[in-house]
Coordinates of C-alpha atoms in Angstrom, one line a residue:
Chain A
X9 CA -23.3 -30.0 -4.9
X10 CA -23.3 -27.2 -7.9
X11 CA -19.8 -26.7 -9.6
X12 CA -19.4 -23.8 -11.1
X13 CA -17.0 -23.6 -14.4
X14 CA -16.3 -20.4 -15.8
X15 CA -14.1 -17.9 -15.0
X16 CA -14.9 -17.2 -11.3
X17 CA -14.1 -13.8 -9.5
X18 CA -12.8 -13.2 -6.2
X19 CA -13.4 -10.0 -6.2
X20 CA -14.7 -8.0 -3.8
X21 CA -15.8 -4.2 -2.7
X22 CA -16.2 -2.0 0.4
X23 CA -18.1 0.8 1.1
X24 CA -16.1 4.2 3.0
X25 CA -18.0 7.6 3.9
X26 CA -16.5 11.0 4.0
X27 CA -18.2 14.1 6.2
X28 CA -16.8 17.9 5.3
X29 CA -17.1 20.3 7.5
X30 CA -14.5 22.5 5.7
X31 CA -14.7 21.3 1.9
X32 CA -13.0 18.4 0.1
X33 CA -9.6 19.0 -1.5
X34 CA -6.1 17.6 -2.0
X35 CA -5.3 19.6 0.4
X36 CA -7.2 18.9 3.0
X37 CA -6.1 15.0 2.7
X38 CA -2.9 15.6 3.1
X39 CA -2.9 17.6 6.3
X40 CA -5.1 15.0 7.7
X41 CA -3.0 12.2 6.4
X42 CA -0.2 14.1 8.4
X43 CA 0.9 14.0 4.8
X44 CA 3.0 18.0 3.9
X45 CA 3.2 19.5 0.4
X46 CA 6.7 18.5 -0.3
X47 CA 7.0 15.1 1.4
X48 CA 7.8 12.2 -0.4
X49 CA 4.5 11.2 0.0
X50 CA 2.7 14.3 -1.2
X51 CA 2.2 11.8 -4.6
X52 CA 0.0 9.3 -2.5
X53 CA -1.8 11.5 -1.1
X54 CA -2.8 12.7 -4.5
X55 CA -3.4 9.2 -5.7
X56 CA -5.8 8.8 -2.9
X57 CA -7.6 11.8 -3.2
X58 CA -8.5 11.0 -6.6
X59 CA -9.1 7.6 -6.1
X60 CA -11.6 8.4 -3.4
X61 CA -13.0 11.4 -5.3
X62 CA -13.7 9.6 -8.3
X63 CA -15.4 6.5 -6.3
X64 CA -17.4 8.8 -4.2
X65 CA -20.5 11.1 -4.6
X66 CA -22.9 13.2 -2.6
X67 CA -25.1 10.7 -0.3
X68 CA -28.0 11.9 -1.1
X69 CA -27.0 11.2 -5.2
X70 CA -25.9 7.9 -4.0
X71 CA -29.0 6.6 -2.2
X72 CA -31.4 9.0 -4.7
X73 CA -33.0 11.1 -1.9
X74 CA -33.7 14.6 -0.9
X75 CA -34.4 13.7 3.2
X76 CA -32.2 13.6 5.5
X77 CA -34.0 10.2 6.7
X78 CA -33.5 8.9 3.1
X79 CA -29.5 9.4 3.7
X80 CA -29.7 7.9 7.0
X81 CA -31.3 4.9 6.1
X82 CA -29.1 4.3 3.0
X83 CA -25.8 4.9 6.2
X84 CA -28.0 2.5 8.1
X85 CA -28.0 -0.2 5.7
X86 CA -23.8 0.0 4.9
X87 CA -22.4 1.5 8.3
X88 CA -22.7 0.9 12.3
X89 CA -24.9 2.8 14.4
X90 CA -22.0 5.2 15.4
X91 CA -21.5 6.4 12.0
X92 CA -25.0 6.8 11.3
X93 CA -25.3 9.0 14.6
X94 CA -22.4 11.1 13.1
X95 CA -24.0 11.4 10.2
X96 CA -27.1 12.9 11.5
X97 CA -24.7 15.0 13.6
X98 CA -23.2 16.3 10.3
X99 CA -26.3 16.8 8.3
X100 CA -27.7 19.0 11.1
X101 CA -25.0 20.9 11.1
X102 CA -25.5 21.1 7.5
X103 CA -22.1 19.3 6.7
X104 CA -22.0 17.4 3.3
X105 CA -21.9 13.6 3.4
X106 CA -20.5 11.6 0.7
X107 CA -20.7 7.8 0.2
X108 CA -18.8 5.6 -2.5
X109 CA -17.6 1.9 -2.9
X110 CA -13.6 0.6 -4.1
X111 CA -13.4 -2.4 -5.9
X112 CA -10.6 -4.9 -5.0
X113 CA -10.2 -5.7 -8.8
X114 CA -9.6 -1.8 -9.6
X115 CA -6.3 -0.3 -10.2
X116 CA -3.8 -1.1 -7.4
X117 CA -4.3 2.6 -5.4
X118 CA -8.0 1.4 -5.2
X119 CA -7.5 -2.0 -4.7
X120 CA -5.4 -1.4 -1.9
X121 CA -7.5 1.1 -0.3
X122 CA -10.5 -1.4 -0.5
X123 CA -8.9 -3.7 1.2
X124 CA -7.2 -1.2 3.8
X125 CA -9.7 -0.6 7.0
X126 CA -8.9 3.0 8.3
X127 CA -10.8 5.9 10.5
X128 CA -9.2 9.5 9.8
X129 CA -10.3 12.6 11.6
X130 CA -9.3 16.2 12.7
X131 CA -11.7 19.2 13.0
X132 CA -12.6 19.7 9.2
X133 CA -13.0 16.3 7.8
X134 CA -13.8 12.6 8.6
X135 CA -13.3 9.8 6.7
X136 CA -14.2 6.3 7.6
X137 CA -12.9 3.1 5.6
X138 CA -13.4 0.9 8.5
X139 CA -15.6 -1.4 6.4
X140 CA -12.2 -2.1 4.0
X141 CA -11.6 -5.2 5.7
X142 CA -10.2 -9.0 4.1
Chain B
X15 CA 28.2 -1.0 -2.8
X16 CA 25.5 1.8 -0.6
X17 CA 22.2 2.6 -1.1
X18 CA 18.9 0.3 -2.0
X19 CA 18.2 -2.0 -4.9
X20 CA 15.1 -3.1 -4.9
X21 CA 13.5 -5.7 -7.8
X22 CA 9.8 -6.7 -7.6
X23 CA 10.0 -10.1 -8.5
X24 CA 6.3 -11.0 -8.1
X25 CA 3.6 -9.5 -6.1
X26 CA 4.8 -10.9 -3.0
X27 CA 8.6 -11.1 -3.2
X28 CA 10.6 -8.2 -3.2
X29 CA 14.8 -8.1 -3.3
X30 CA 16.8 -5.6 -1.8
X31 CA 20.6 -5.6 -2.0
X32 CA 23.0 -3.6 0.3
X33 CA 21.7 -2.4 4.3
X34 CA 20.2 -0.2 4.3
X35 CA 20.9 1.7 7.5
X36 CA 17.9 3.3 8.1
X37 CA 15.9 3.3 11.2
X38 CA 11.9 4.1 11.4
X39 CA 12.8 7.3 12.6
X40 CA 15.1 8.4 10.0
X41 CA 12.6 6.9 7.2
X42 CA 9.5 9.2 9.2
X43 CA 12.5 12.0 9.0
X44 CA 12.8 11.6 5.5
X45 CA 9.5 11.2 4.2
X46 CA 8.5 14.4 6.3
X47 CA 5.4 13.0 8.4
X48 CA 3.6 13.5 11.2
X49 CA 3.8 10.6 13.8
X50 CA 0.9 8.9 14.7
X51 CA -0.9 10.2 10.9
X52 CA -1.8 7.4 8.3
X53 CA 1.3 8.7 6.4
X54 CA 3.4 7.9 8.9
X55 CA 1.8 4.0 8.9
X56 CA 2.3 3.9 5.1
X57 CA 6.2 4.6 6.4
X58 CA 5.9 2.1 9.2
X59 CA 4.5 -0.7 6.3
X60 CA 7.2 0.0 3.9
X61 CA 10.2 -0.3 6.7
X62 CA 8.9 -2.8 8.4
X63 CA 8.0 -4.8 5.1
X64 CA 10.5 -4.0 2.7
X65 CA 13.6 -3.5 5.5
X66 CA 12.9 -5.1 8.8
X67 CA 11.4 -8.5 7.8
X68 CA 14.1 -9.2 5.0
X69 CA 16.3 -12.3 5.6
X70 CA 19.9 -12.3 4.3
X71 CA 19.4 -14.7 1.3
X72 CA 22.4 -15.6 0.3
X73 CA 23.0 -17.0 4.0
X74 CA 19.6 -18.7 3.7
X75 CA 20.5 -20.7 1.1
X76 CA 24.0 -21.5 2.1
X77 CA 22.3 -22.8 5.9
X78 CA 19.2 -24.1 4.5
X79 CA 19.1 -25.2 0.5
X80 CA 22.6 -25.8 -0.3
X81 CA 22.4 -29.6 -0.3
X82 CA 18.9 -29.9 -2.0
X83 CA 20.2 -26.6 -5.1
X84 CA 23.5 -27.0 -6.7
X85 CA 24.5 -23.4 -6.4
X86 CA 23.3 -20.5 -5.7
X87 CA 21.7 -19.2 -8.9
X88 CA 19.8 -22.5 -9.1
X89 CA 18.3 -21.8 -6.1
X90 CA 17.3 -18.6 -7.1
X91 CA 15.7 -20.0 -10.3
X92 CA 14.0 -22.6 -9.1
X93 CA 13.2 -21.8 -6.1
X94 CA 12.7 -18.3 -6.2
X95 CA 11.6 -17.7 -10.0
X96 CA 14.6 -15.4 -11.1
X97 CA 15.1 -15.3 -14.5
X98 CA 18.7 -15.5 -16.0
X99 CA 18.9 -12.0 -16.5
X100 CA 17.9 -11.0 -12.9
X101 CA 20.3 -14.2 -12.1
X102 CA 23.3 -12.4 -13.7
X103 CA 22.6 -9.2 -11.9
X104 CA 22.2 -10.3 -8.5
X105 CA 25.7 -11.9 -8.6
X106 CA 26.9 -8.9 -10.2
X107 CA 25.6 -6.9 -7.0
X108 CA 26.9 -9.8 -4.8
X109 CA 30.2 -8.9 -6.4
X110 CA 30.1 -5.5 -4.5
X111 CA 28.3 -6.5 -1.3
X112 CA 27.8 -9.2 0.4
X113 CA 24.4 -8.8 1.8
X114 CA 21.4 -9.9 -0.1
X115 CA 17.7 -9.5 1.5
X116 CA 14.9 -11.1 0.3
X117 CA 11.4 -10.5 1.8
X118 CA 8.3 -11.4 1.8
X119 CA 6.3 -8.6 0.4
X120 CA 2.9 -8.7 2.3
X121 CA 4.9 -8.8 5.5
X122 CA 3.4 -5.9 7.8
X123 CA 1.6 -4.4 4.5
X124 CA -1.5 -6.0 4.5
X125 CA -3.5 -7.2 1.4
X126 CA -2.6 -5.0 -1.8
X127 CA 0.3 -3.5 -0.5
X128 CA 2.7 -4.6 -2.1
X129 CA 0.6 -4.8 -5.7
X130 CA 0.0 -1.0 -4.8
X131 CA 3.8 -0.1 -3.7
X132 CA 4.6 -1.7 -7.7
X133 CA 2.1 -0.7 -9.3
X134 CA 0.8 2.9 -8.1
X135 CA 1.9 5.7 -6.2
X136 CA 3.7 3.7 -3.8
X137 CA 6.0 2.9 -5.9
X138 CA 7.0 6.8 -6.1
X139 CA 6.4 7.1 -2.7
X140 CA 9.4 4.2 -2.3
X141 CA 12.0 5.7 -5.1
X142 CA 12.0 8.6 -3.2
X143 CA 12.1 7.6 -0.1
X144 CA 15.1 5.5 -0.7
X145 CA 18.5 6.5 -0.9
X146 CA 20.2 8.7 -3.8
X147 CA 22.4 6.3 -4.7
X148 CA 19.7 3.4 -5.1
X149 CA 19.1 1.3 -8.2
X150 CA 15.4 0.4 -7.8
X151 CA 14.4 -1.8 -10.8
X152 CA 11.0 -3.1 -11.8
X153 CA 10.1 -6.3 -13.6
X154 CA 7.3 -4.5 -15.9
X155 CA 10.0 -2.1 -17.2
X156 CA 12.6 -4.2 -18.3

């Protein structure tokens, strides 16, 4: 048996993937958060838009390639089949795909998103968290 | 006494003082969602959570604790972790109502929620969707 002194982390971190068909803005989150300038809300939805933002970059940065197999394969290794298969949907429709990770030990809008699993979709933009699971 | 007071007494315990009166419906009203959106879930956590799961402390402690904690304040204390000050101000507020609720804060939240309703945007998201008249206090500030 090993025992291990120390400080020990529980820590943990989850992957999420966002297609845009229509471009990637506060904005946009909101309406497909169901979330209206103006709510009471409209301050979340900020908070998660940067949080995702920030923990998020271009797929093909992510995984450093140029192919559209490259980005696949790096989907293939973090995601189920279905989002890979939307993700070749997206990239030949010349859609952008971005990729990042959350951190459960990051500040509490990304800590709680990395441990929230979610799917969100409408016709301009797809975001899928369903790997945020505890 | 109307309106909400709320007191984040630990990651997982949150207070609220005084019904609230609001149904799921009048909180989606409120915060201007869409049904069946993630905003409107965040809505659904923080009723269900903060409002719908609370238990009517002071009752719970008269039924259940008030042979094994002298009073009411001790229970509080040492059973709950309220410091003096928060001690003093809860039977201030039980002075002008009778109905103290006590939850458990990851009721119907899920992992982080509650951390993230303290420490973030929720915590906004919270103030204003509570009543105008609400005190809403938070530990950190004091």
């Amino acid at each position: 048996m090993k025992i291990r002194s120390d400080f020990v982390s529980n820590s943990s971190s989850t992957s999420f993937i966002i297609i845009l068909k229509q471009g990637w803005s506060v904005e946009r989150l909101g309406a497909l958060m169901g979330v209206p300038k103006g709510s009471p809300l409209w301050g979340v939805v900020e908070g998660f838009f940067e949080t995702l933002d920030t923990n998020s970059s271009l797929a093909s940065a992510r995984y450093k390639v140029e192919s559209a197999e490259g980005v696949l394969a790096g989907v293939g290794e973090r995601f189920s089949k279905e989002v890979v298969a939307k993700v070749e949907e997206a990239l030949k429709q010349g859609y952008q795909v971005r990729v990042g990770r959350l951190g459960s030990d990051g500040e509490a809008t990304e800590a709680f998103l990395c441990m929230d699993s979610f799917e969100l979709e409408d016709d301009g933009l797809y975001i899928n968290a369903l790997n945020c699971t505890w | 006494m109307d309106g909400v007071w709320i007191h984040f007494a630990s990651y997982a315990a949150v207070v609220t003082v005084a019904p609230l009166g609001l149904s799921l419906d009048d909180l989606y009203t409120r915060a201007k969602v869409k049904k069946g959106t993630m905003g409107a879930e965040l809505v659904r956590r923080v009723w269900y959570g903060l409002f719908a799961h609370r238990i009517d402390l002071l009752a719970h402690y008269e039924r259940f604790y008030s042979a094994e904690y002298k009073s009411f304040g001790d229970f509080l204390y040492s059973k709950h972790g309220f410091d003096d000050a928060l001690i003093r101000r809860v039977y201030e507020l039980l002075s002008q109502t009778r109905t103290l609720g006590v939850c458990d804060g990851s009721l119907g939240g899920g992992y982080g929620f509650i951390e993230w309703l303290q420490k973030s945007d929720g915590w906004f998201m919270l103030e204003r969707l509570a009543d105008a008249q609400r005190m809403i206090e938070d530990e950190d500030s004091e």
